[in-house]
Short mmCIF file of C-alpha atoms and ligand atoms in Angstrom, two decimals:
data_model
loop_
_atom_site.label_atom_id
_atom_site.label_comp_id
_atom_site.label_asym_id
_atom_site.label_seq_id
_atom_site.Cartn_x
_atom_site.Cartn_y
_atom_site.Cartn_z
CA MET A 1216 113.32 171.27 61.68
CA SER A 1217 113.29 174.38 63.84
CA LEU A 1218 116.59 175.29 65.36
CA HIS A 1219 114.88 177.12 68.21
CA TYR A 1220 114.93 175.37 71.56
CA LEU A 1221 113.47 176.11 75.00
CA ASN A 1222 114.13 175.62 78.70
CA TYR A 1223 112.30 172.86 80.54
CA ILE A 1224 110.68 174.05 83.78
CA ASP A 1225 107.90 172.29 85.69
CA GLY A 1226 107.23 169.97 82.78
CA GLU A 1227 106.78 172.85 80.27
CA TRP A 1228 109.05 173.99 77.46
CA VAL A 1229 109.47 177.74 77.98
CA PRO A 1230 111.65 180.59 76.70
CA ALA A 1231 113.88 182.64 79.00
CA THR A 1232 111.73 185.21 80.84
CA SER A 1233 113.88 187.95 79.29
CA GLY A 1234 113.27 186.49 75.82
CA LYS A 1235 117.04 186.44 75.24
CA THR A 1236 118.74 183.66 73.29
CA PHE A 1237 122.22 182.56 72.25
CA GLU A 1238 123.54 180.26 69.54
CA SER A 1239 125.38 176.97 69.46
CA PHE A 1240 127.70 176.20 66.54
CA ASN A 1241 129.46 173.16 65.11
CA PRO A 1242 133.15 173.59 66.06
CA ALA A 1243 134.30 171.80 62.90
CA THR A 1244 132.29 173.74 60.33
CA GLY A 1245 130.71 176.78 61.94
CA GLU A 1246 127.22 175.40 61.11
CA LEU A 1247 124.46 176.70 63.39
CA ILE A 1248 123.20 173.87 65.61
CA GLY A 1249 120.60 175.68 67.68
CA VAL A 1250 119.28 178.87 69.22
CA VAL A 1251 118.63 178.39 72.93
CA PRO A 1252 117.40 180.45 75.90
CA GLU A 1253 119.92 182.71 77.60
CA SER A 1254 118.62 182.17 81.10
CA ASP A 1255 119.14 184.52 84.01
CA ALA A 1256 118.49 184.47 87.76
CA GLN A 1257 114.73 184.68 87.23
CA ASP A 1258 114.65 181.53 85.11
CA VAL A 1259 116.82 179.73 87.64
CA ALA A 1260 114.52 180.82 90.47
CA ASN A 1261 111.51 179.51 88.55
CA ALA A 1262 113.25 176.20 87.93
CA VAL A 1263 114.32 175.84 91.56
CA GLY A 1264 110.76 176.62 92.66
CA ALA A 1265 109.41 173.87 90.43
CA ALA A 1266 112.01 171.40 91.68
CA ALA A 1267 111.23 172.29 95.31
CA ARG A 1268 107.49 171.75 94.75
CA ALA A 1269 108.09 168.38 93.05
CA PHE A 1270 110.39 167.08 95.77
CA GLU A 1271 107.87 165.82 98.35
CA LYS A 1272 106.08 163.56 95.92
CA TRP A 1273 109.23 162.35 94.20
CA ARG A 1274 111.06 161.45 97.40
CA LYS A 1275 108.06 159.35 98.47
CA THR A 1276 107.87 157.55 95.12
CA PRO A 1277 109.37 154.12 95.81
CA ALA A 1278 112.92 153.89 94.49
CA PRO A 1279 112.14 150.87 92.26
CA HIS A 1280 109.51 153.02 90.50
CA ARG A 1281 111.91 155.90 90.10
CA ALA A 1282 114.36 153.39 88.69
CA GLU A 1283 111.89 152.15 86.09
CA ILE A 1284 111.86 155.59 84.53
CA LEU A 1285 115.67 155.47 84.35
CA HIS A 1286 115.47 152.06 82.75
CA THR A 1287 113.07 153.37 80.10
CA ALA A 1288 115.30 156.40 79.52
CA ALA A 1289 118.35 154.15 79.05
CA ASP A 1290 116.41 152.06 76.53
CA LEU A 1291 115.41 155.19 74.61
CA ILE A 1292 118.97 156.48 74.57
CA ARG A 1293 120.17 153.12 73.27
CA ALA A 1294 117.50 153.12 70.56
CA ARG A 1295 118.59 156.63 69.48
CA LYS A 1296 122.30 156.10 69.90
CA GLN A 1297 123.20 156.80 66.29
CA GLN A 1298 121.09 159.94 66.05
CA LEU A 1299 122.35 161.31 69.38
CA GLY A 1300 125.93 160.39 68.49
CA GLU A 1301 125.74 162.32 65.23
CA LEU A 1302 124.28 165.34 66.98
CA LEU A 1303 127.03 165.03 69.58
CA THR A 1304 129.71 165.10 66.89
CA ARG A 1305 128.03 168.11 65.28
CA GLU A 1306 127.65 170.15 68.45
CA MET A 1307 130.79 169.15 70.34
CA GLY A 1308 133.17 167.96 67.61
CA LYS A 1309 134.52 164.59 68.80
CA VAL A 1310 134.73 161.90 66.12
CA LEU A 1311 131.65 159.75 65.68
CA PRO A 1312 132.94 156.48 67.25
CA GLU A 1313 133.82 158.47 70.36
CA ALA A 1314 130.50 160.30 70.30
CA LEU A 1315 128.73 156.94 70.20
CA GLY A 1316 130.85 155.92 73.19
CA ASP A 1317 129.77 159.07 75.04
CA VAL A 1318 126.12 158.14 74.44
CA GLN A 1319 126.80 154.50 75.40
CA GLU A 1320 128.23 155.65 78.72
CA ALA A 1321 124.84 157.23 79.50
CA VAL A 1322 123.08 153.96 78.62
CA ASP A 1323 125.47 152.13 80.95
CA MET A 1324 124.90 154.61 83.76
CA GLY A 1325 121.13 154.52 83.26
CA MET A 1326 121.08 150.74 83.54
CA TYR A 1327 123.46 150.73 86.48
CA MET A 1328 121.46 153.31 88.42
CA ALA A 1329 118.18 151.64 87.51
CA GLY A 1330 119.58 148.59 89.31
CA GLU A 1331 120.36 150.80 92.31
CA GLY A 1332 116.62 151.42 92.64
CA ARG A 1333 116.30 147.92 94.05
CA ARG A 1334 119.36 148.26 96.29
CA LEU A 1335 120.15 151.75 97.66
CA ASN A 1336 121.71 149.81 100.47
CA GLY A 1337 121.55 151.18 103.95
CA LEU A 1338 123.11 149.70 107.07
CA LEU A 1339 121.69 147.32 109.63
CA VAL A 1340 124.01 146.74 112.58
CA PRO A 1341 123.62 145.18 116.03
CA SER A 1342 122.65 147.50 118.85
CA GLU A 1343 124.64 147.39 122.08
CA LEU A 1344 121.32 147.17 123.96
CA PRO A 1345 118.81 144.34 123.95
CA ASN A 1346 115.49 144.64 122.12
CA LYS A 1347 116.75 147.46 120.02
CA TRP A 1348 117.52 147.81 116.32
CA ALA A 1349 120.16 150.09 114.88
CA MET A 1350 120.08 150.95 111.19
CA ALA A 1351 120.75 153.73 108.74
CA VAL A 1352 118.95 154.71 105.55
CA ARG A 1353 119.80 157.07 102.72
CA ASP A 1354 117.69 160.21 102.43
CA PRO A 1355 117.69 162.41 99.33
CA LEU A 1356 119.03 165.93 99.77
CA GLY A 1357 116.19 167.85 98.11
CA VAL A 1358 116.80 170.13 95.14
CA VAL A 1359 120.24 169.57 93.65
CA GLY A 1360 122.01 171.88 91.20
CA ILE A 1361 123.94 170.21 88.41
CA ILE A 1362 126.47 172.06 86.26
CA THR A 1363 128.06 170.03 83.48
CA PRO A 1364 130.89 170.46 80.95
CA TRP A 1365 130.83 170.30 77.15
CA ASN A 1366 133.46 167.58 76.67
CA PHE A 1367 131.16 164.69 77.62
CA PRO A 1368 127.82 166.36 76.97
CA ILE A 1369 125.73 163.20 77.44
CA ALA A 1370 127.89 160.91 79.60
CA VAL A 1371 128.81 163.33 82.40
CA PRO A 1372 125.23 164.64 82.86
CA SER A 1373 124.10 161.02 83.09
CA TRP A 1374 126.66 160.43 85.87
CA LYS A 1375 124.94 163.09 87.92
CA ILE A 1376 121.30 163.05 86.82
CA PHE A 1377 120.64 159.30 87.02
CA PRO A 1378 122.01 158.83 90.56
CA ALA A 1379 120.41 162.07 91.75
CA LEU A 1380 117.03 160.87 90.49
CA VAL A 1381 117.20 157.32 91.75
CA CYS A 1382 118.10 158.65 95.19
CA GLY A 1383 114.94 160.79 95.19
CA ASN A 1384 116.31 164.28 94.56
CA THR A 1385 114.83 166.81 92.18
CA ILE A 1386 117.14 168.70 89.85
CA VAL A 1387 117.93 171.99 88.20
CA TRP A 1388 120.51 171.46 85.47
CA LYS A 1389 122.65 174.14 83.84
CA PRO A 1390 124.63 172.54 81.00
CA ALA A 1391 127.72 174.07 79.38
CA GLU A 1392 126.94 176.92 76.99
CA ASP A 1393 128.86 175.16 74.20
CA THR A 1394 126.56 172.10 74.12
CA PRO A 1395 123.03 173.17 75.11
CA VAL A 1396 121.16 171.34 72.34
CA LEU A 1397 122.46 167.94 73.51
CA ALA A 1398 121.24 168.75 77.01
CA ILE A 1399 117.81 169.58 75.63
CA GLU A 1400 117.69 166.27 73.73
CA PHE A 1401 118.71 164.42 76.89
CA VAL A 1402 115.90 166.05 78.87
CA LYS A 1403 113.37 165.25 76.13
CA ILE A 1404 114.22 161.58 76.57
CA LEU A 1405 113.64 161.70 80.31
CA GLU A 1406 110.35 163.50 79.71
CA GLU A 1407 109.32 160.79 77.26
CA ALA A 1408 110.40 158.11 79.73
CA GLY A 1409 107.75 159.43 82.12
CA LEU A 1410 109.58 161.69 84.56
CA PRO A 1411 106.92 163.75 86.41
CA PRO A 1412 106.87 167.57 85.94
CA GLY A 1413 109.31 169.54 88.07
CA VAL A 1414 111.57 166.58 88.90
CA LEU A 1415 114.18 167.57 86.30
CA ASN A 1416 114.41 171.18 85.14
CA LEU A 1417 116.77 172.57 82.54
CA VAL A 1418 118.02 176.13 82.15
CA THR A 1419 120.48 176.86 79.36
CA GLY A 1420 122.79 179.83 79.71
CA TYR A 1421 126.13 181.12 80.91
CA GLY A 1422 127.94 180.55 84.19
CA VAL A 1423 127.16 184.12 85.09
CA PRO A 1424 124.29 184.76 85.65
CA ALA A 1425 122.61 181.32 85.37
CA GLY A 1426 125.16 179.02 87.05
CA GLU A 1427 125.88 181.57 89.75
CA ALA A 1428 122.17 181.97 90.55
CA LEU A 1429 121.92 178.20 90.98
CA VAL A 1430 124.89 178.15 93.36
CA GLN A 1431 123.48 181.06 95.35
CA ASP A 1432 119.90 179.82 95.70
CA PRO A 1433 119.39 178.72 99.33
CA ARG A 1434 116.82 176.11 98.26
CA VAL A 1435 119.51 174.21 96.34
CA LYS A 1436 121.17 171.75 98.75
CA LEU A 1437 124.04 170.51 96.61
CA ILE A 1438 126.07 171.73 93.68
CA SER A 1439 127.59 168.97 91.59
CA PHE A 1440 130.07 170.54 89.20
CA THR A 1441 132.45 169.13 86.60
CA GLY A 1442 134.62 171.68 84.82
CA SER A 1443 137.64 173.91 85.21
CA ASN A 1444 139.66 174.36 88.40
CA GLU A 1445 139.21 178.09 88.25
CA ILE A 1446 135.39 177.92 88.31
CA GLY A 1447 135.37 174.93 90.67
CA LYS A 1448 137.28 176.93 93.28
CA LEU A 1449 134.89 179.89 92.96
CA ILE A 1450 131.92 177.56 93.42
CA ALA A 1451 133.58 175.88 96.43
CA VAL A 1452 134.10 179.25 98.14
CA GLN A 1453 130.50 180.29 97.54
CA CYS A 1454 129.16 176.93 98.73
CA ALA A 1455 131.33 177.12 101.86
CA GLN A 1456 129.83 180.51 102.71
CA LEU A 1457 126.33 179.15 102.19
CA GLY A 1458 127.03 175.90 104.08
CA LYS A 1459 126.11 173.96 100.96
CA ARG A 1460 127.37 170.54 99.93
CA VAL A 1461 129.54 170.65 96.83
CA SER A 1462 130.97 167.87 94.70
CA LEU A 1463 133.76 168.90 92.33
CA GLU A 1464 135.45 167.09 89.49
CA LEU A 1465 138.07 169.40 88.04
CA GLY A 1466 141.24 169.24 85.99
CA GLY A 1467 143.92 166.69 85.38
CA LYS A 1468 147.56 166.52 84.32
CA ASN A 1469 147.55 162.82 83.66
CA ALA A 1470 150.66 160.84 82.86
CA ILE A 1471 151.57 157.57 81.25
CA ILE A 1472 154.73 156.07 82.73
CA VAL A 1473 156.60 153.81 80.32
CA LEU A 1474 159.32 151.66 81.86
CA ASP A 1475 162.22 150.08 79.96
CA ASP A 1476 160.60 146.62 80.00
CA ALA A 1477 157.31 147.80 78.49
CA ASP A 1478 155.83 146.61 75.22
CA VAL A 1479 156.62 149.71 73.12
CA ASP A 1480 153.96 149.12 70.47
CA LEU A 1481 151.27 148.69 73.08
CA ALA A 1482 152.45 151.78 74.96
CA THR A 1483 152.52 153.86 71.76
CA ASP A 1484 148.93 152.87 70.94
CA GLY A 1485 147.81 153.78 74.46
CA ILE A 1486 149.65 157.11 74.38
CA ILE A 1487 148.27 158.21 71.00
CA TRP A 1488 144.73 157.26 71.99
CA SER A 1489 144.94 158.90 75.41
CA ALA A 1490 146.69 162.09 74.29
CA PHE A 1491 144.85 162.82 71.05
CA GLY A 1492 141.50 161.04 71.44
CA THR A 1493 138.77 163.68 71.91
CA SER A 1494 141.50 166.10 70.72
CA GLY A 1495 142.97 165.86 74.22
CA GLN A 1496 139.82 167.35 75.69
CA ARG A 1497 139.15 164.75 78.38
CA CYS A 1498 139.77 165.34 82.06
CA THR A 1499 141.54 162.00 81.83
CA ALA A 1500 143.61 162.81 78.70
CA THR A 1501 147.32 162.08 78.84
CA SER A 1502 149.40 165.22 78.64
CA ARG A 1503 152.65 163.76 80.00
CA VAL A 1504 154.65 160.69 79.09
CA ILE A 1505 157.26 159.83 81.70
CA VAL A 1506 159.80 157.43 80.28
CA THR A 1507 162.91 155.68 81.55
CA PRO A 1508 166.21 156.13 79.60
CA GLY A 1509 166.49 152.74 77.85
CA ILE A 1510 163.33 153.27 75.86
CA HIS A 1511 163.15 157.07 75.61
CA THR A 1512 164.49 157.63 72.09
CA THR A 1513 162.52 154.80 70.48
CA LEU A 1514 159.29 155.81 72.16
CA ALA A 1515 159.65 159.52 71.36
CA GLU A 1516 160.27 158.73 67.69
CA ARG A 1517 157.25 156.49 67.46
CA ILE A 1518 154.96 158.95 69.21
CA ALA A 1519 156.10 161.82 66.99
CA ASN A 1520 155.67 159.75 63.85
CA ARG A 1521 152.17 158.62 64.76
CA ALA A 1522 151.09 162.10 65.89
CA ALA A 1523 152.31 163.63 62.62
CA HIS A 1524 150.10 161.25 60.64
CA LEU A 1525 146.83 161.80 62.52
CA ARG A 1526 144.17 163.12 60.15
CA LEU A 1527 142.28 166.20 61.31
CA GLY A 1528 138.77 166.95 60.12
CA ASN A 1529 135.05 166.81 60.63
CA GLY A 1530 134.30 164.06 63.13
CA LEU A 1531 131.44 162.73 61.02
CA LEU A 1532 133.87 161.62 58.30
CA PRO A 1533 135.28 158.09 58.69
CA THR A 1534 138.66 159.38 57.51
CA THR A 1535 139.02 161.69 60.52
CA ASP A 1536 141.19 160.66 63.47
CA VAL A 1537 141.06 163.91 65.43
CA GLY A 1538 138.25 166.46 65.49
CA PRO A 1539 138.28 170.16 66.31
CA LEU A 1540 138.64 171.86 69.68
CA ILE A 1541 135.48 173.23 71.20
CA ASN A 1542 135.92 176.91 70.37
CA LYS A 1543 138.32 179.67 69.43
CA ASN A 1544 139.46 180.31 73.00
CA ALA A 1545 140.46 176.66 73.37
CA VAL A 1546 142.67 176.79 70.28
CA THR A 1547 144.24 180.04 71.41
CA LYS A 1548 145.00 178.51 74.81
CA VAL A 1549 146.66 175.41 73.35
CA HIS A 1550 148.78 177.58 71.07
CA ALA A 1551 149.79 179.78 73.98
CA TYR A 1552 151.15 176.65 75.67
CA SER A 1553 153.12 175.74 72.55
CA GLU A 1554 154.77 179.15 72.76
CA ILE A 1555 155.34 178.76 76.49
CA GLY A 1556 156.94 175.35 75.90
CA LYS A 1557 159.32 176.71 73.28
CA GLY A 1558 160.18 179.59 75.56
CA GLU A 1559 160.93 177.18 78.40
CA GLY A 1560 163.39 175.27 76.22
CA ALA A 1561 161.32 172.16 75.48
CA GLN A 1562 162.02 170.52 72.13
CA LEU A 1563 159.09 170.64 69.71
CA LEU A 1564 158.96 167.33 67.81
CA VAL A 1565 155.72 167.81 65.88
CA GLY A 1566 152.75 170.19 65.58
CA GLY A 1567 152.86 173.38 67.61
CA ASP A 1568 150.60 175.34 65.30
CA TYR A 1569 147.03 176.03 64.22
CA ALA A 1570 145.67 173.75 61.47
CA THR A 1571 144.03 175.90 58.83
CA GLU A 1572 144.49 174.03 55.54
CA GLY A 1573 141.42 173.85 53.27
CA GLU A 1574 138.18 172.99 55.09
CA LEU A 1575 139.94 173.11 58.46
CA ALA A 1576 139.92 176.91 58.26
CA ARG A 1577 136.17 176.83 58.98
CA GLY A 1578 136.64 175.17 62.36
CA HIS A 1579 138.82 175.27 65.48
CA PHE A 1580 141.62 172.86 64.66
CA TYR A 1581 145.07 172.48 66.19
CA LYS A 1582 147.86 170.20 65.07
CA PRO A 1583 148.63 167.29 67.39
CA THR A 1584 151.66 168.55 69.26
CA VAL A 1585 154.50 166.67 70.93
CA PHE A 1586 157.30 168.18 72.99
CA ASP A 1587 160.33 166.23 74.12
CA ASN A 1588 162.91 166.99 76.80
CA VAL A 1589 160.32 168.56 79.01
CA THR A 1590 161.38 168.85 82.64
CA PRO A 1591 159.04 168.45 85.62
CA LYS A 1592 158.97 172.09 86.70
CA MET A 1593 158.10 173.53 83.28
CA ARG A 1594 154.61 174.97 82.97
CA LEU A 1595 154.09 172.55 80.09
CA ALA A 1596 154.51 169.73 82.60
CA GLN A 1597 152.47 171.26 85.41
CA GLU A 1598 149.40 173.01 83.99
CA GLU A 1599 146.30 171.56 82.38
CA ILE A 1600 146.19 172.44 78.67
CA PHE A 1601 143.03 170.51 77.67
CA GLY A 1602 144.00 170.02 74.07
CA PRO A 1603 146.19 167.93 71.76
CA SER A 1604 149.49 168.73 73.46
CA LEU A 1605 151.77 166.06 74.84
CA SER A 1606 155.01 166.43 76.79
CA ILE A 1607 157.67 163.76 77.11
CA LEU A 1608 159.69 163.75 80.33
CA ARG A 1609 162.57 161.49 81.28
CA ALA A 1610 162.82 159.61 84.59
CA ASN A 1611 165.77 157.61 85.93
CA SER A 1612 163.78 154.81 87.55
CA ILE A 1613 160.28 153.73 88.45
CA ASP A 1614 160.55 155.59 91.76
CA ASP A 1615 161.66 158.74 89.99
CA ALA A 1616 158.81 158.36 87.48
CA ILE A 1617 156.24 157.99 90.24
CA GLN A 1618 157.67 160.98 92.05
CA ILE A 1619 157.39 163.07 88.86
CA ASN A 1620 153.86 161.83 88.29
CA ASN A 1621 152.88 162.83 91.82
CA SER A 1622 154.55 166.24 91.67
CA VAL A 1623 151.67 168.03 89.93
CA ASN A 1624 148.67 169.65 91.55
CA PHE A 1625 146.24 167.13 90.05
CA GLY A 1626 145.63 163.44 90.60
CA LEU A 1627 142.91 162.18 88.32
CA SER A 1628 144.21 159.43 86.07
CA ALA A 1629 147.58 157.74 85.58
CA SER A 1630 148.99 154.74 83.78
CA VAL A 1631 152.02 152.48 83.84
CA TYR A 1632 153.32 150.30 81.04
CA THR A 1633 155.56 147.50 82.27
CA SER A 1634 155.89 143.74 81.86
CA ASN A 1635 157.17 143.36 85.41
CA VAL A 1636 154.42 142.48 87.85
CA ASN A 1637 156.41 143.70 90.85
CA GLN A 1638 156.80 147.14 89.32
CA ALA A 1639 153.11 147.20 88.45
CA PHE A 1640 152.21 146.57 92.09
CA GLU A 1641 154.70 149.15 93.30
CA ALA A 1642 152.99 151.67 91.03
CA MET A 1643 149.57 150.61 92.30
CA ARG A 1644 150.76 151.29 95.83
CA ASP A 1645 152.60 154.56 95.28
CA ILE A 1646 150.93 156.55 92.54
CA ALA A 1647 148.75 159.25 94.07
CA THR A 1648 145.74 159.22 91.79
CA GLY A 1649 142.00 158.62 91.64
CA ILE A 1650 142.21 156.24 88.67
CA LEU A 1651 145.12 154.04 87.63
CA TYR A 1652 145.61 151.85 84.59
CA ILE A 1653 148.20 149.11 84.13
CA ASN A 1654 149.18 148.50 80.50
CA ALA A 1655 146.35 150.70 79.21
CA GLY A 1656 146.11 154.46 78.59
CA THR A 1657 144.64 157.04 80.97
CA ILE A 1658 141.18 157.24 79.41
CA GLY A 1659 138.32 154.78 79.44
CA SER A 1660 136.70 154.60 82.87
CA GLU A 1661 133.66 152.35 83.29
CA VAL A 1662 130.53 153.21 85.26
CA GLN A 1663 130.91 150.41 87.81
CA LEU A 1664 133.84 152.12 89.52
CA PRO A 1665 134.23 155.53 91.12
CA PHE A 1666 135.48 158.39 88.94
CA GLY A 1667 137.35 161.34 90.42
CA GLY A 1668 140.74 162.40 91.62
CA THR A 1669 143.04 163.49 94.39
CA ARG A 1670 144.63 166.88 95.13
CA GLY A 1671 143.47 169.75 92.88
CA THR A 1672 141.27 167.43 90.82
CA GLY A 1673 138.38 167.61 93.24
CA ASN A 1674 137.22 167.77 96.81
CA GLY A 1675 137.21 164.09 97.66
CA HIS A 1676 133.90 163.07 96.16
CA ARG A 1677 133.52 160.43 93.50
CA GLU A 1678 130.93 160.51 90.74
CA GLY A 1679 130.81 158.69 87.43
CA GLY A 1680 129.87 155.41 88.94
CA GLY A 1681 130.26 152.76 91.55
CA PRO A 1682 128.48 152.81 94.90
CA PRO A 1683 130.37 155.92 96.14
CA VAL A 1684 128.33 158.15 93.81
CA LEU A 1685 125.40 157.60 96.17
CA GLU A 1686 127.32 159.42 98.90
CA VAL A 1687 127.16 162.61 96.87
CA PHE A 1688 123.41 162.50 96.36
CA THR A 1689 122.17 161.24 99.73
CA GLU A 1690 122.30 162.07 103.39
CA TRP A 1691 122.60 159.33 106.00
CA LYS A 1692 119.81 158.98 108.55
CA SER A 1693 120.60 156.67 111.47
CA ILE A 1694 117.51 155.17 113.11
CA TYR A 1695 117.33 153.40 116.48
CA VAL A 1696 114.18 151.45 117.27
CA ASP A 1697 113.83 150.46 120.91
CA TYR A 1698 111.20 147.80 121.48
CA SER A 1699 112.16 146.98 125.08
CA GLY A 1700 109.36 149.12 126.54
CA ARG A 1701 111.71 150.70 129.09
CA LEU A 1702 114.34 153.40 129.23
CA GLN A 1703 117.62 151.98 127.97
CA ARG A 1704 120.59 154.32 128.06
CA ALA A 1705 123.27 153.81 125.40
CA GLN A 1706 126.82 153.51 126.77
CA ILE A 1707 125.35 153.23 130.31
CA ASP A 1708 122.86 150.37 130.55
CA THR A 1709 124.86 148.05 128.36
CA ASP A 1710 125.14 145.29 130.99
CA ILE A 1711 121.37 144.57 130.94
CA LEU A 1712 120.75 141.01 129.81
CA VAL A 1713 117.73 139.94 127.83
CA SER A 1714 115.34 138.32 130.36
C1 LIG B 2993 135.84 163.44 81.39
O1 LIG B 2993 136.80 163.64 80.67
O2 LIG B 2993 135.33 164.34 82.09
O3 LIG B 2993 137.53 157.76 81.32
C2 LIG B 2993 135.15 162.13 81.50
C3 LIG B 2993 137.15 158.44 80.38
C4 LIG B 2993 135.67 158.59 80.12
C5 LIG B 2993 135.10 159.73 80.88
C6 LIG B 2993 135.88 161.01 80.83
N1 LIG B 2993 134.99 157.37 80.49
O4 LIG B 2993 137.94 159.00 79.64
#
């Protein structure tokens, strides 16, 4: 099988106009996964042109028909789940069961959004005047620009692409440079499902110049971006200057609060899964445990013991618990935080170093790391690390724990373990977060509910599911139909009675 891949523009598979390419590697083994186009502003302009030309016809295609294509795509993804999951593990690194979950999330979103094709609910409300209808419908935006991360290379694109399509938008998609081959396979499925040329276009490449060209193109009406805070802020500034809609889903510093009355075994399971699943590379990963004094020592011991026994390796092997990090820079960053933590006086319980034994030397592995006696103001407790690094902080009470949880500049996901229903409801009321779990870890959102966060995590939009995702990809159009046959003035002629 050829390892050379192409962009998808106007229904054709084409190289970058410059002829340039770059390579994608397996982060566990260094194996070459693919050679893909290194797109520049010219390729993006071509893709946007194709999307703009396709828009008129696509927006007028009845939504139930658009949805049928999504339904077919979801069926194809389900049929190829194993194959896509294995490729996902090879290109991105997460262990196979998680990779299959990533693919499943796209099936779920495809089915959910296919259902939306027969809803896309508008509003129908009474008019204040007789013989008049007042309603509102959802219009698509036009060409939308989608920029996706590498950590959920199938699920997160599906959160954006399926709703954008069902709402009648056309798309230019720039996937993360670490996982381009998965993006290409995803587009192939939509092509096979019958998506007309130009409706979805794919350009692989780097943030600069490809992503930037997409943000800057005046024909692109929305940028939907999931990724780092640093890049999200840059995009927000550029979109503000251009008067462009932008939907951001950025970092997290998610915490699990464990109260004295919690089930310790259950909490330990949730913490290990949420902190070290996907090697800690989820926006929703737990990087803080906030624990009350009565349970602190027991919990810290259990977490450290479990973390020390996690098996690192190639995610395709059934014996692997934790896969590699995405690339060299990611490992370097996580290690820098281990050094910062030690420097700040946190107590290293386990890990804190690169994992380079045997086969691991070929990939980007880092030992699951746990720090205890971390205090809320330490950088370890404030900044997103995006790797297998967990900090344990102590709180005096539930109120103190909630206050510590809320004291960071992110508000994506949080969790509370308690057997006291009153405390659970107090947490539900007071934790400032986009997603909250009671007696479950911080990862594992489902597509029926909104996904996104408060504060630095985003700009108020919600993607990833639930009806609110439609707000990102549509514009409201309010329509008044007056069938009275005479001038009726709103707010003025409201005392006219129907004769
Ligand atoms: C992400 O990390 O960007 O809740 C997405 C979860 C997954 C999605 C995570 N359903 O962890």
